[in-house]
Amino acid sequence: MSEAILSKQTEDFVRTALEFCVLVEKHTQNGREFFIDNMIKVLPLLYLKISVIPPVDENYDSDLETKVSEEMYNRVEESVSQLLGNDNFYLETFHPDIRLSDSPIAVKISEDLADIYQDLGNFIAVFKNGQKETMNDSLALCVLNFEKYWGQRLLNALRALHYIKYNNESE
């Protein structure tokens, strides 16, 4: 089992992941501007914190808890979509189908954030139980998912949110 779960880097990542999850879950309490401003701050931190985690041994022997249900995912996606309105959509340039398409592919910031939330919410739930084996496997899976999937979605959402915040033509 990897000692990465006990590292300062992992501790920092856990704190930042929790901050992201709370922001996504409670965004309706503070409004659009607060949400966008804080998301622009937490997303780069999240990227940095997971990028510096020491190598994690991949055991995957544990049954990992799934905390974020489809209903929770949909609630987050829909509420962020409502908050962002027409600004929720952006053109994706790294989509695998872009080479086959004659037109741009539009994707949603809310879907990107909900995907990240699903993975981090499940990760946090497992980490809270305090069992080293499941914590290790959850961290290894989270890092793998970041590398293969949601890291790019995080960067795309950040790029789109940056545009919304600093473009005078947004809603």
Tab-separated table of C-alpha atoms in Angstrom:
chain	number	residue	atom	x	y	z
A	1	MET	CA	0.000	0.000	0.000
A	2	SER	CA	1.233	3.467	-0.869
A	3	GLU	CA	2.177	6.005	1.774
A	4	ALA	CA	0.868	8.688	-0.568
A	5	ILE	CA	-2.375	8.764	1.423
A	6	LEU	CA	-0.459	10.100	4.432
A	7	SER	CA	1.465	12.776	2.511
A	8	LYS	CA	1.056	16.519	2.921
A	9	GLN	CA	0.287	16.740	-0.807
A	10	THR	CA	-2.654	14.352	-0.455
A	11	GLU	CA	-3.900	16.206	2.608
A	12	ASP	CA	-3.853	19.465	0.621
A	13	PHE	CA	-5.653	17.796	-2.288
A	14	VAL	CA	-8.345	16.391	0.013
A	15	ARG	CA	-8.978	19.861	1.466
A	16	THR	CA	-9.191	21.432	-1.994
A	17	ALA	CA	-11.443	18.645	-3.321
A	18	LEU	CA	-13.769	19.152	-0.364
A	19	GLU	CA	-13.797	22.902	-0.976
A	20	PHE	CA	-14.736	22.287	-4.616
A	21	CYS	CA	-17.557	19.890	-3.646
A	22	VAL	CA	-18.991	22.328	-1.093
A	23	LEU	CA	-18.855	25.166	-3.619
A	24	VAL	CA	-20.667	23.097	-6.237
A	25	GLU	CA	-23.291	21.858	-3.760
A	26	LYS	CA	-24.017	25.234	-2.151
A	27	HIS	CA	-23.557	27.602	-5.094
A	28	THR	CA	-27.185	28.740	-5.147
A	29	GLN	CA	-26.742	30.429	-1.748
A	30	ASN	CA	-24.231	33.003	-3.007
A	31	GLY	CA	-25.159	33.785	-6.604
A	32	ARG	CA	-23.594	33.664	-10.022
A	33	GLU	CA	-20.748	36.150	-9.614
A	34	PHE	CA	-19.568	34.543	-6.365
A	35	PHE	CA	-19.726	31.089	-7.932
A	36	ILE	CA	-17.762	32.040	-11.043
A	37	ASP	CA	-15.175	34.008	-9.069
A	38	ASN	CA	-14.573	31.163	-6.616
A	39	MET	CA	-14.629	28.452	-9.264
A	40	ILE	CA	-11.892	30.338	-11.140
A	41	LYS	CA	-9.841	30.185	-7.952
A	42	VAL	CA	-10.497	26.591	-6.851
A	43	LEU	CA	-10.103	24.853	-10.230
A	44	PRO	CA	-6.418	25.777	-10.718
A	45	LEU	CA	-5.722	24.799	-7.107
A	46	LEU	CA	-7.421	21.470	-7.643
A	47	TYR	CA	-5.326	20.837	-10.742
A	48	LEU	CA	-2.126	21.772	-8.946
A	49	LYS	CA	-2.881	19.786	-5.776
A	50	ILE	CA	-3.632	16.522	-7.584
A	51	SER	CA	-0.645	17.007	-9.910
A	52	VAL	CA	1.868	16.931	-7.038
A	53	ILE	CA	0.549	13.837	-5.244
A	54	PRO	CA	3.311	11.226	-4.943
A	55	PRO	CA	2.907	8.028	-6.983
A	56	VAL	CA	0.121	5.802	-5.675
A	57	ASP	CA	0.309	2.007	-5.745
A	58	GLU	CA	-2.665	0.673	-7.680
A	59	ASN	CA	-4.293	-2.085	-5.634
A	60	TYR	CA	-7.974	-1.728	-6.573
A	61	ASP	CA	-8.816	-4.619	-4.271
A	62	SER	CA	-11.379	-2.604	-2.335
A	63	ASP	CA	-15.061	-2.139	-2.979
A	64	LEU	CA	-15.191	1.635	-3.228
A	65	GLU	CA	-18.261	3.451	-1.981
A	66	THR	CA	-20.254	5.492	-4.480
A	67	LYS	CA	-21.654	8.504	-2.685
A	68	VAL	CA	-22.654	10.672	-5.630
A	69	SER	CA	-25.839	9.209	-7.052
A	70	GLU	CA	-27.221	9.912	-10.500
A	71	GLU	CA	-29.808	12.134	-8.835
A	72	MET	CA	-27.102	14.194	-7.083
A	73	TYR	CA	-25.134	14.452	-10.328
A	74	ASN	CA	-28.230	15.648	-12.215
A	75	ARG	CA	-29.117	18.147	-9.479
A	76	VAL	CA	-25.633	19.688	-9.637
A	77	GLU	CA	-25.572	19.752	-13.427
A	78	GLU	CA	-29.044	21.330	-13.695
A	79	SER	CA	-28.530	23.939	-10.983
A	80	VAL	CA	-25.159	25.077	-12.360
A	81	SER	CA	-26.718	25.154	-15.831
A	82	GLN	CA	-29.512	27.422	-14.556
A	83	LEU	CA	-27.013	29.641	-12.769
A	84	LEU	CA	-24.892	30.128	-15.893
A	85	GLY	CA	-27.796	30.380	-18.351
A	86	ASN	CA	-26.682	30.871	-21.961
A	87	ASP	CA	-23.073	31.169	-20.797
A	88	ASN	CA	-23.131	27.478	-19.852
A	89	PHE	CA	-22.142	26.425	-23.380
A	90	TYR	CA	-18.711	26.699	-24.954
A	91	LEU	CA	-17.037	25.257	-28.047
A	92	GLU	CA	-14.844	22.258	-27.326
A	93	THR	CA	-11.604	22.079	-29.262
A	94	PHE	CA	-10.172	18.897	-27.735
A	95	HIS	CA	-13.216	16.666	-28.189
A	96	PRO	CA	-12.246	13.347	-29.833
A	97	ASP	CA	-15.034	13.734	-32.422
A	98	ILE	CA	-13.855	17.175	-33.571
A	99	ARG	CA	-11.720	15.614	-36.325
A	100	LEU	CA	-14.808	13.927	-37.761
A	101	SER	CA	-17.076	16.950	-37.487
A	102	ASP	CA	-17.712	19.724	-39.970
A	103	SER	CA	-18.989	21.987	-37.228
A	104	PRO	CA	-17.853	22.919	-33.732
A	105	ILE	CA	-18.952	20.801	-30.792
A	106	ALA	CA	-20.733	22.652	-27.984
A	107	VAL	CA	-20.402	21.318	-24.454
A	108	LYS	CA	-21.590	22.510	-21.052
A	109	ILE	CA	-19.564	23.919	-18.194
A	110	SER	CA	-22.190	22.453	-15.856
A	111	GLU	CA	-21.549	18.963	-17.207
A	112	ASP	CA	-17.792	19.359	-16.799
A	113	LEU	CA	-18.210	20.488	-13.200
A	114	ALA	CA	-20.721	17.728	-12.433
A	115	ASP	CA	-18.291	15.118	-13.796
A	116	ILE	CA	-15.506	16.459	-11.584
A	117	TYR	CA	-17.905	16.646	-8.643
A	118	GLN	CA	-18.969	13.020	-9.099
A	119	ASP	CA	-15.405	11.728	-8.953
A	120	LEU	CA	-14.318	13.998	-6.097
A	121	GLY	CA	-17.508	13.422	-4.101
A	122	ASN	CA	-16.981	9.673	-4.259
A	123	PHE	CA	-13.303	10.123	-3.378
A	124	ILE	CA	-14.085	12.297	-0.338
A	125	ALA	CA	-16.724	9.830	0.897
A	126	VAL	CA	-14.202	6.987	0.851
A	127	PHE	CA	-11.476	9.103	2.413
A	128	LYS	CA	-13.754	10.064	5.322
A	129	ASN	CA	-14.069	6.428	6.408
A	130	GLY	CA	-10.376	6.405	7.362
A	131	GLN	CA	-9.554	2.862	6.222
A	132	LYS	CA	-6.104	2.958	4.642
A	133	GLU	CA	-6.767	0.303	2.000
A	134	THR	CA	-9.877	1.978	0.607
A	135	MET	CA	-8.304	5.419	0.940
A	136	ASN	CA	-5.341	4.219	-1.111
A	137	ASP	CA	-7.511	2.678	-3.813
A	138	SER	CA	-9.760	5.719	-3.945
A	139	LEU	CA	-6.773	8.051	-4.299
A	140	ALA	CA	-5.240	5.881	-7.030
A	141	LEU	CA	-8.534	5.819	-8.929
A	142	CYS	CA	-9.032	9.568	-8.522
A	143	VAL	CA	-5.547	10.308	-9.881
A	144	LEU	CA	-6.116	7.927	-12.799
A	145	ASN	CA	-9.501	9.530	-13.588
A	146	PHE	CA	-7.863	12.965	-13.426
A	147	GLU	CA	-5.165	11.926	-15.884
A	148	LYS	CA	-7.515	10.177	-18.299
A	149	TYR	CA	-10.693	12.218	-18.063
A	150	TRP	CA	-11.588	15.040	-15.747
A	151	GLY	CA	-8.280	16.945	-15.787
A	152	GLN	CA	-8.999	18.070	-19.339
A	153	ARG	CA	-12.609	18.874	-18.424
A	154	LEU	CA	-11.370	20.985	-15.510
A	155	LEU	CA	-9.121	22.988	-17.831
A	156	ASN	CA	-11.898	23.434	-20.399
A	157	ALA	CA	-14.361	24.633	-17.741
A	158	LEU	CA	-11.758	27.011	-16.317
A	159	ARG	CA	-11.114	28.463	-19.764
A	160	ALA	CA	-14.841	28.991	-20.334
A	161	LEU	CA	-15.404	30.477	-16.860
A	162	HIS	CA	-12.473	32.833	-17.366
A	163	TYR	CA	-14.097	34.050	-20.568
A	164	ILE	CA	-17.430	34.611	-18.790
A	165	LYS	CA	-15.841	36.540	-15.929
A	166	TYR	CA	-13.703	38.834	-18.036
A	167	ASN	CA	-15.909	39.294	-21.106
A	168	ASN	CA	-18.344	42.235	-20.909
A	169	GLU	CA	-20.829	40.579	-23.274
A	170	SER	CA	-21.852	37.798	-20.856
A	171	GLU	CA	-25.299	37.764	-19.248
